[in-house]
Short mmCIF file of C-alpha atoms in Angstrom, two decimals:
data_model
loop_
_atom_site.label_atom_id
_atom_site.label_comp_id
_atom_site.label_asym_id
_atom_site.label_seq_id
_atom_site.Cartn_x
_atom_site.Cartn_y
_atom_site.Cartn_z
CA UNK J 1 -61.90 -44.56 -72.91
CA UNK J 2 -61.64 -45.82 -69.59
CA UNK J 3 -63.93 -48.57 -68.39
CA UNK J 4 -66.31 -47.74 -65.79
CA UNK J 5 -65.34 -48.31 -62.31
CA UNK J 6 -66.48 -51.66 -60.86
CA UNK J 7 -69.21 -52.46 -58.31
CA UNK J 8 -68.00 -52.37 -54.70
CA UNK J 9 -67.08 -55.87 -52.95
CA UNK J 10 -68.90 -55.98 -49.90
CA UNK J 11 -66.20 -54.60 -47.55
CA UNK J 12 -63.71 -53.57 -50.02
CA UNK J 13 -62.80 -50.67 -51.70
CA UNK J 14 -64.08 -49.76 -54.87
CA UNK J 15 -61.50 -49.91 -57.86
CA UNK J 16 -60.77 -46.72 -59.80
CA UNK J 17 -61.68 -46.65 -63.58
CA UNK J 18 -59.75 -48.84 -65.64
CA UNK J 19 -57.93 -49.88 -62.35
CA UNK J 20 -57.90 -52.69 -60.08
CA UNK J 21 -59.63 -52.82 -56.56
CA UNK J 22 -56.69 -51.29 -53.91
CA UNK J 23 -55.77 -53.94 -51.29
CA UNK J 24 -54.34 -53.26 -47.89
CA UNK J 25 -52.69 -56.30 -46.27
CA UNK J 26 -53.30 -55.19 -42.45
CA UNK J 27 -49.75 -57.28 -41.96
CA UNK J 28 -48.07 -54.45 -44.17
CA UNK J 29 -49.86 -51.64 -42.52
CA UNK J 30 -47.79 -49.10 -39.94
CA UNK J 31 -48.03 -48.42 -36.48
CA UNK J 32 -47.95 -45.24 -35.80
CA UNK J 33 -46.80 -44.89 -32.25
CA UNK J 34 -47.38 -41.33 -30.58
CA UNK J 35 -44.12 -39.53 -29.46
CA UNK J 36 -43.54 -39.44 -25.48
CA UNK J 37 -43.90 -35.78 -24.31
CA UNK J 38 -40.91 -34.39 -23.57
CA UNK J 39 -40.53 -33.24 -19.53
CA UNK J 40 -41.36 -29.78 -18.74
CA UNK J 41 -38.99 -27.69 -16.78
CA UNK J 42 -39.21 -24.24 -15.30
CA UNK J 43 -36.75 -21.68 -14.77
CA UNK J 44 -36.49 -18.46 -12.79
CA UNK J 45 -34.30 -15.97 -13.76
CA UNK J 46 -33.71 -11.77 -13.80
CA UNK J 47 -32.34 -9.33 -14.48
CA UNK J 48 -32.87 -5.52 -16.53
CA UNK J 49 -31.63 -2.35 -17.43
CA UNK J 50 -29.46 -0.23 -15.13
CA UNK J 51 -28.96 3.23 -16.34
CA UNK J 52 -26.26 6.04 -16.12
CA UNK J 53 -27.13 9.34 -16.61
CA UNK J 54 -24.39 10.90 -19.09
CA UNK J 55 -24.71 14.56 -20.23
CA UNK J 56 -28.70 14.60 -19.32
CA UNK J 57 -29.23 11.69 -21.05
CA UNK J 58 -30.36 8.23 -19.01
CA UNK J 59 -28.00 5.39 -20.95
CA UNK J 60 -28.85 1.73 -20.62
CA UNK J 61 -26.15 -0.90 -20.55
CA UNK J 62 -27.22 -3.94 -22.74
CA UNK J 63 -25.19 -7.10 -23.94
CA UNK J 64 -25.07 -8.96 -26.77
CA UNK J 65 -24.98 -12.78 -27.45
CA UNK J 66 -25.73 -15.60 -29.89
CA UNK J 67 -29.41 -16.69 -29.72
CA UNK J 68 -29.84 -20.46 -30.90
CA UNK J 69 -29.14 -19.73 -34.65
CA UNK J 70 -26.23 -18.44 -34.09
CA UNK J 71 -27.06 -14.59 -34.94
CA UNK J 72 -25.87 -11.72 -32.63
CA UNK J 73 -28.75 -10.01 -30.88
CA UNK J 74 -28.75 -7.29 -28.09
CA UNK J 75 -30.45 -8.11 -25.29
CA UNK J 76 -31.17 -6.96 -21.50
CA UNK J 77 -28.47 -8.42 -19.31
CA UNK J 78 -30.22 -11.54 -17.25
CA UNK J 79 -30.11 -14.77 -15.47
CA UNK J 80 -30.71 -17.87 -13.57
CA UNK J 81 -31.67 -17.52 -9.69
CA UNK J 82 -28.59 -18.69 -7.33
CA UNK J 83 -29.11 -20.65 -4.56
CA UNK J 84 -31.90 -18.91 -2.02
CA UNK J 85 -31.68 -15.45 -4.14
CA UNK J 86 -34.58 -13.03 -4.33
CA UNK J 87 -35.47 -12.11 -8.26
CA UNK J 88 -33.53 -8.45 -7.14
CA UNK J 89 -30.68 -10.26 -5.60
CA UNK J 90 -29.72 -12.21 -9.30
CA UNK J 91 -31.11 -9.07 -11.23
CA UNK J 92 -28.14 -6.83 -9.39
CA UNK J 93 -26.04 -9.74 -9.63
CA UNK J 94 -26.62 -10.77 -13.45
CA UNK J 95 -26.32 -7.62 -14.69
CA UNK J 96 -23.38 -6.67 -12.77
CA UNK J 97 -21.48 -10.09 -14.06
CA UNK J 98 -22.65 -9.19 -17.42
CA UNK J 99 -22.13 -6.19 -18.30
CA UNK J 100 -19.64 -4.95 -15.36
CA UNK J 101 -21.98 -2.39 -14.25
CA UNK J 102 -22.84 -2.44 -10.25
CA UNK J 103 -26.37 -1.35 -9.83
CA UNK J 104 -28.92 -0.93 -7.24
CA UNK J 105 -32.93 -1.76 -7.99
CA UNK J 106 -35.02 1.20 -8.53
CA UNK J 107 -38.41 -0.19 -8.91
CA UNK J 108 -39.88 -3.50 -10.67
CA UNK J 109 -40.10 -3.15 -14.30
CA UNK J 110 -42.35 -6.46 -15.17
CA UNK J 111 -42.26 -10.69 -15.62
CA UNK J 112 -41.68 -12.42 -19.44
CA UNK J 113 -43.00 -15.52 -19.33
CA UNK J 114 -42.25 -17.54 -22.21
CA UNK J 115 -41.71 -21.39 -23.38
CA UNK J 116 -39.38 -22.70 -25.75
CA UNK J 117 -38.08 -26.77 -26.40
CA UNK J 118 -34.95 -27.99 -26.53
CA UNK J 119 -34.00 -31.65 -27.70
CA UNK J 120 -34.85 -33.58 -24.40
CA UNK J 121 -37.20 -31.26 -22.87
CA UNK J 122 -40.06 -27.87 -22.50
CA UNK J 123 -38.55 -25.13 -20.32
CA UNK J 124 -41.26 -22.55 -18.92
CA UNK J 125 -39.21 -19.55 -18.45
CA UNK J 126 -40.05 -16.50 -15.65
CA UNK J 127 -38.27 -13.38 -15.99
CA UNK J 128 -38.56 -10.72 -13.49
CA UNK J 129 -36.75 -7.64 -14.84
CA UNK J 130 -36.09 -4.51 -12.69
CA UNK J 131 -34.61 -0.48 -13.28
CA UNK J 132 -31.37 -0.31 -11.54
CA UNK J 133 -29.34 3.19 -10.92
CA UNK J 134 -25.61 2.29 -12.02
CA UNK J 135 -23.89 2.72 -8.67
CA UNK J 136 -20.01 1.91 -10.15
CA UNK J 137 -18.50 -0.81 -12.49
CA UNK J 138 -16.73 -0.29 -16.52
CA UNK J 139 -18.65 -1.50 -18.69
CA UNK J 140 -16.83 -5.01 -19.32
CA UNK J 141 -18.16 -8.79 -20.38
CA UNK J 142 -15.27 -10.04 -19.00
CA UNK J 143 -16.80 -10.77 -15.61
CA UNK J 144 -19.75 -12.96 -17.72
CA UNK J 145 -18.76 -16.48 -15.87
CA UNK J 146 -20.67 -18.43 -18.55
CA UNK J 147 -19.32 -16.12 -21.48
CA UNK J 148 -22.88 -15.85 -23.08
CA UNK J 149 -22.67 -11.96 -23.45
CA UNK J 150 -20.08 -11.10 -26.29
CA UNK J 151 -20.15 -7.44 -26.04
CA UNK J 152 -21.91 -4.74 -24.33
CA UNK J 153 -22.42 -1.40 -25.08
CA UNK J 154 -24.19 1.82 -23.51
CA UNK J 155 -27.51 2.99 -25.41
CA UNK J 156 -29.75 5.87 -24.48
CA UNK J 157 -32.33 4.31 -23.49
CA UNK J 158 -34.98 6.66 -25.97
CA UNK J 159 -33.29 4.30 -28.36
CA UNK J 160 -33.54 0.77 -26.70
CA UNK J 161 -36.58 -0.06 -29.07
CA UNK J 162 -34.24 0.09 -32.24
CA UNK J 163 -31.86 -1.92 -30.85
CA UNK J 164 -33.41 -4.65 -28.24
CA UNK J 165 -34.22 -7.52 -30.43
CA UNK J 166 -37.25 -8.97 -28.41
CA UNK J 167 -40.63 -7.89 -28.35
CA UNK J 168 -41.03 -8.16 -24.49
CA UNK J 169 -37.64 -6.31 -23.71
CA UNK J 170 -38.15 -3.87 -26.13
CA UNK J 171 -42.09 -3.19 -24.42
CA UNK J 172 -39.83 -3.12 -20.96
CA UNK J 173 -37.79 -0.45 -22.13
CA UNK J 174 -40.33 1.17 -23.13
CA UNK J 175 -42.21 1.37 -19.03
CA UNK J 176 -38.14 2.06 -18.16
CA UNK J 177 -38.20 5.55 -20.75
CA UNK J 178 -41.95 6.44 -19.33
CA UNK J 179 -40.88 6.15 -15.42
CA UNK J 180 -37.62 8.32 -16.23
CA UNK J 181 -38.97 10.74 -17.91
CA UNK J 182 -41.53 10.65 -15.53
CA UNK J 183 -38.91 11.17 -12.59
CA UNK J 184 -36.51 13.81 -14.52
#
């Protein structure tokens, strides 16, 4: 049987049964310091999906590329604001080094804003995608300067939300099917 625990020292800490009173030597002790917050950044980019109409049936040119895990996703062509561009400027531009694909903006589709961290720093990201009309172009990723897109392909765009593999661009495509079929 275990002997009863022992009668607080004024200041200590009791001891446990059949134990011995815990001591802290405050010279022992650690620190803890609080991590520095890492800088936050913003970023504008756009971009979106242009569409060609092939046998009645509006097609959307998407890419694919390697999100930070390494795993292939399809995505909606986009990217970073160039100089003094406007958000349709880069969109037309983007998508056209992307996915080869010449386009001109239809209408504004909507803004993803999202956050994510990288080692050294917080990056608040703006989006602004648009519907573009394919105006000329082959579908190509050879013209993607920073070789992020690794393959594109032509999906009708009834069947983006299968294949998109965000939430946001899949909800996009989704206002891009409704104003189509809304103008066909």
């Amino acid at each position: 049987m275990s002997s009863p625990a022992r009668p607080p020292v004024p200041g200590g800490v009791p001891a446990p049964p059949g134990g011995h009173p815990l001591r802290i030597d405050p010279r022992h002790s650690l620190v803890r310091v609080p991590a520095a917050p890492l800088p936050v950044v913003d970023e504008t980019s756009a971009g979106g999906i242009v569409v060609s109409r092939r046998d009645g049936v509006d097609h959307a040119a998407v890419i694919a590329r390697r999100n930070r895990a390494g795993r292939l996703e399809w995505c909606l062509p986009k990217g970073h604001l160039e100089g003094n561009e406007t958000p349709e400027e880069a969109a037309v531009r983007e998508i056209a080094e992307e996915t080869g694909i010449t386009g001109q903006v239809l209408r504004r589709l909507g803004v993803i804003d999202y956050w994510f961290s990288g080692d050294d720093r917080r990056v608040h990201k703006v989006v602004h995608h648009f519907l573009l009309g394919a105006t000329g172009g082959t579908l190509s990723v050879e013209g993607d300067p920073d070789g992020e897109a690794e393959d594109a392909a032509w999906i009708p765009v009834a069947e983006l939300h299968g294949v998109l593999a965000y939430p946001n661009e899949r909800r996009l495509a989704e206002a891009a099917l409704v104003v189509l079929v809304g103008e066909a």
